Every structure is written in C-alpha cells, then in structure tokens.
Amino acid sequence: MIEKAPLDPVHIGIVSVSDRAYRPAFYADMGIPALQSWLQSAVRNPIVWETRLIPDDQQLVSDALIDLVDRASCSLVLTTGGTGPAARDVTPEATLAVATKVMPGFGEQMRQISLNFVPTAILSRQVAVVRNKALIINLPGQPKAIAETLGGVPGVPNSAQPPVAGIFAAVPYCVDLIGGPYIETDPAVCKAFRPKSAQRPIPAS
C-alpha cells in the first residue's frame, strides 16, 4: 500500500491591525476569525496558530511581525487591515521595515483581484515580504475580500470573463523556497502550484 508521508505542522501568524477592534467594546475584530476559517478549509497540514490584535501603530506592528517570525517560528504571517492611504494606515511601512526581501508580485495580484469588485482597490498599498524563513503578506480587512484575495475569483460560465487566480496558490511553493514546511492544500478550495520537480514524492509505506 502506498501512502503519503504525514504532513508537517505549519506555524501561522495572524495579525489584525485596527484601532477600533483593539478596543473590543467598540468594534469586534473580524479579520482573525475570517483568516482562520479560510485557512482551516484550505490547508491540510496541522496548524499551530499565533494571533495578535494590535492598534494602528507602525512600531507595534513591526514588533509583532518580528516576534512571530523570530520567536514563535511562524513560516507564514498574514496581516489584515491598515493598508489604505489614511494617516493611521501604516501596516505596509511596518512590514517593509522588517523585510529581508520584497515580493511585489503578491501586491500586484491582490489589487488585480480586488479591482474585479471595487475601483477603490487601486488605493490599497498591500505588500508581501520575506523575513528570513517566513513569508509575510498584508491582506484586506473585510472577510469577503480576504477570501477573494486568497482563493481567487472563478470564471463566469459561458462568458468572456476568465478566472482570476488567488494569491494562496503561490504561497506553498514560496514557503518551500525560503526553507519552510511543505504545505499541502485542499484543491477544492485552493489548488497550490508547484513545478513537478518541487512536488513531494509519495513514499512506499
């Protein structure tokens, strides 16, 4: 009988950046539950969660990202909120400040996806970076936009509108390349892309 090797656990950090949600009596955070729900449906690996809810403060955001990568050993960190042009929106600056490499393709694709729905997507300043062996990605703040950004937009049958790929299809291979765990996804939710040479073989049991 041939079986796949057990999947490695993956440490995932989630940072919700919001002045309003930081004061729970005023506004309930929606970003962390939305991200956890989508990731639990898409990722087949056991997940070890590290969550942070912090206000819109550049130094606090940078400190949280450093802590999640350097101390908590997260291989993937997703932020939500704080990516617009307002004075208090500082998540991209905080993310770039802790980067060892910048991954501009993620931000380009996220804006392209959102433009299918709202023209104000061009105001988003979302970035993605690598810090050591971790991938950090800024995501939108609304649950619907989070799911669309990660999973993509399906094409319309019998229409000229083609499907738009979500960014998460590229995440597992990126994590491979920077030295993180091998992440497998449920193709019904998000089919990860890897070249054949990077796909994990199925060992004989």
Steps between C-alpha positions, in 0.01 A plus 500: 500500500629848411424788733609858525743595773342677799465872447725729702330748731515858378524797734282784368489848648199728455518869585184712497593868492215727606459785746127424523528123550777549756226645722260200493217686672492729196548266202534121472800374304402313183841448340641226721186275487470548123862405437489200730179375340638523146838349587344210691298412190792538259805362684525127569797525737447524874509873583654659807340844536661818629260794500549866584251788515676836508422867428616692194850578623799440275744396771248267665424332168870455420564363849215250461633378165852457638364312801292264286788417267802508731350369825185306404665347188208576268563406138203702376369825649186668368393849601161659449421870511693824485597499131313804368616859449369642830745647748457211745548230231859390560497122455700504172769724650523277807526191279767641271703606803552136607558354152805325365340474154198662335254291294315757284303246296269426791391862537449535126275194489303599810410835346411332171262263678332780696456712188247242383274630775588859599685779317646614832727192497763725344523680836626185671870495588525132597847350485659159554850436626733228615661522841759226537300176451154657527261648244303804621198620301272800557134417427178706484292556810157371392425124524356483147804675355733273698341188347506648149863607532619164630284271289446702184197572286342221293425560136143553387367202295423582137654841547813678384594564864796271584580375849741708709754303702516563874833564660499195726565269204858634501551503877597134564775501237630834623519359853689199357755726335577696816546190713160454663281189538334326206142633495228297332163648407154370429468550122126547535576822688834604355721295270861578585745518212844342511722394210523122475857508626381661825209266572551266792523135393261243643716253691419130537384410850 
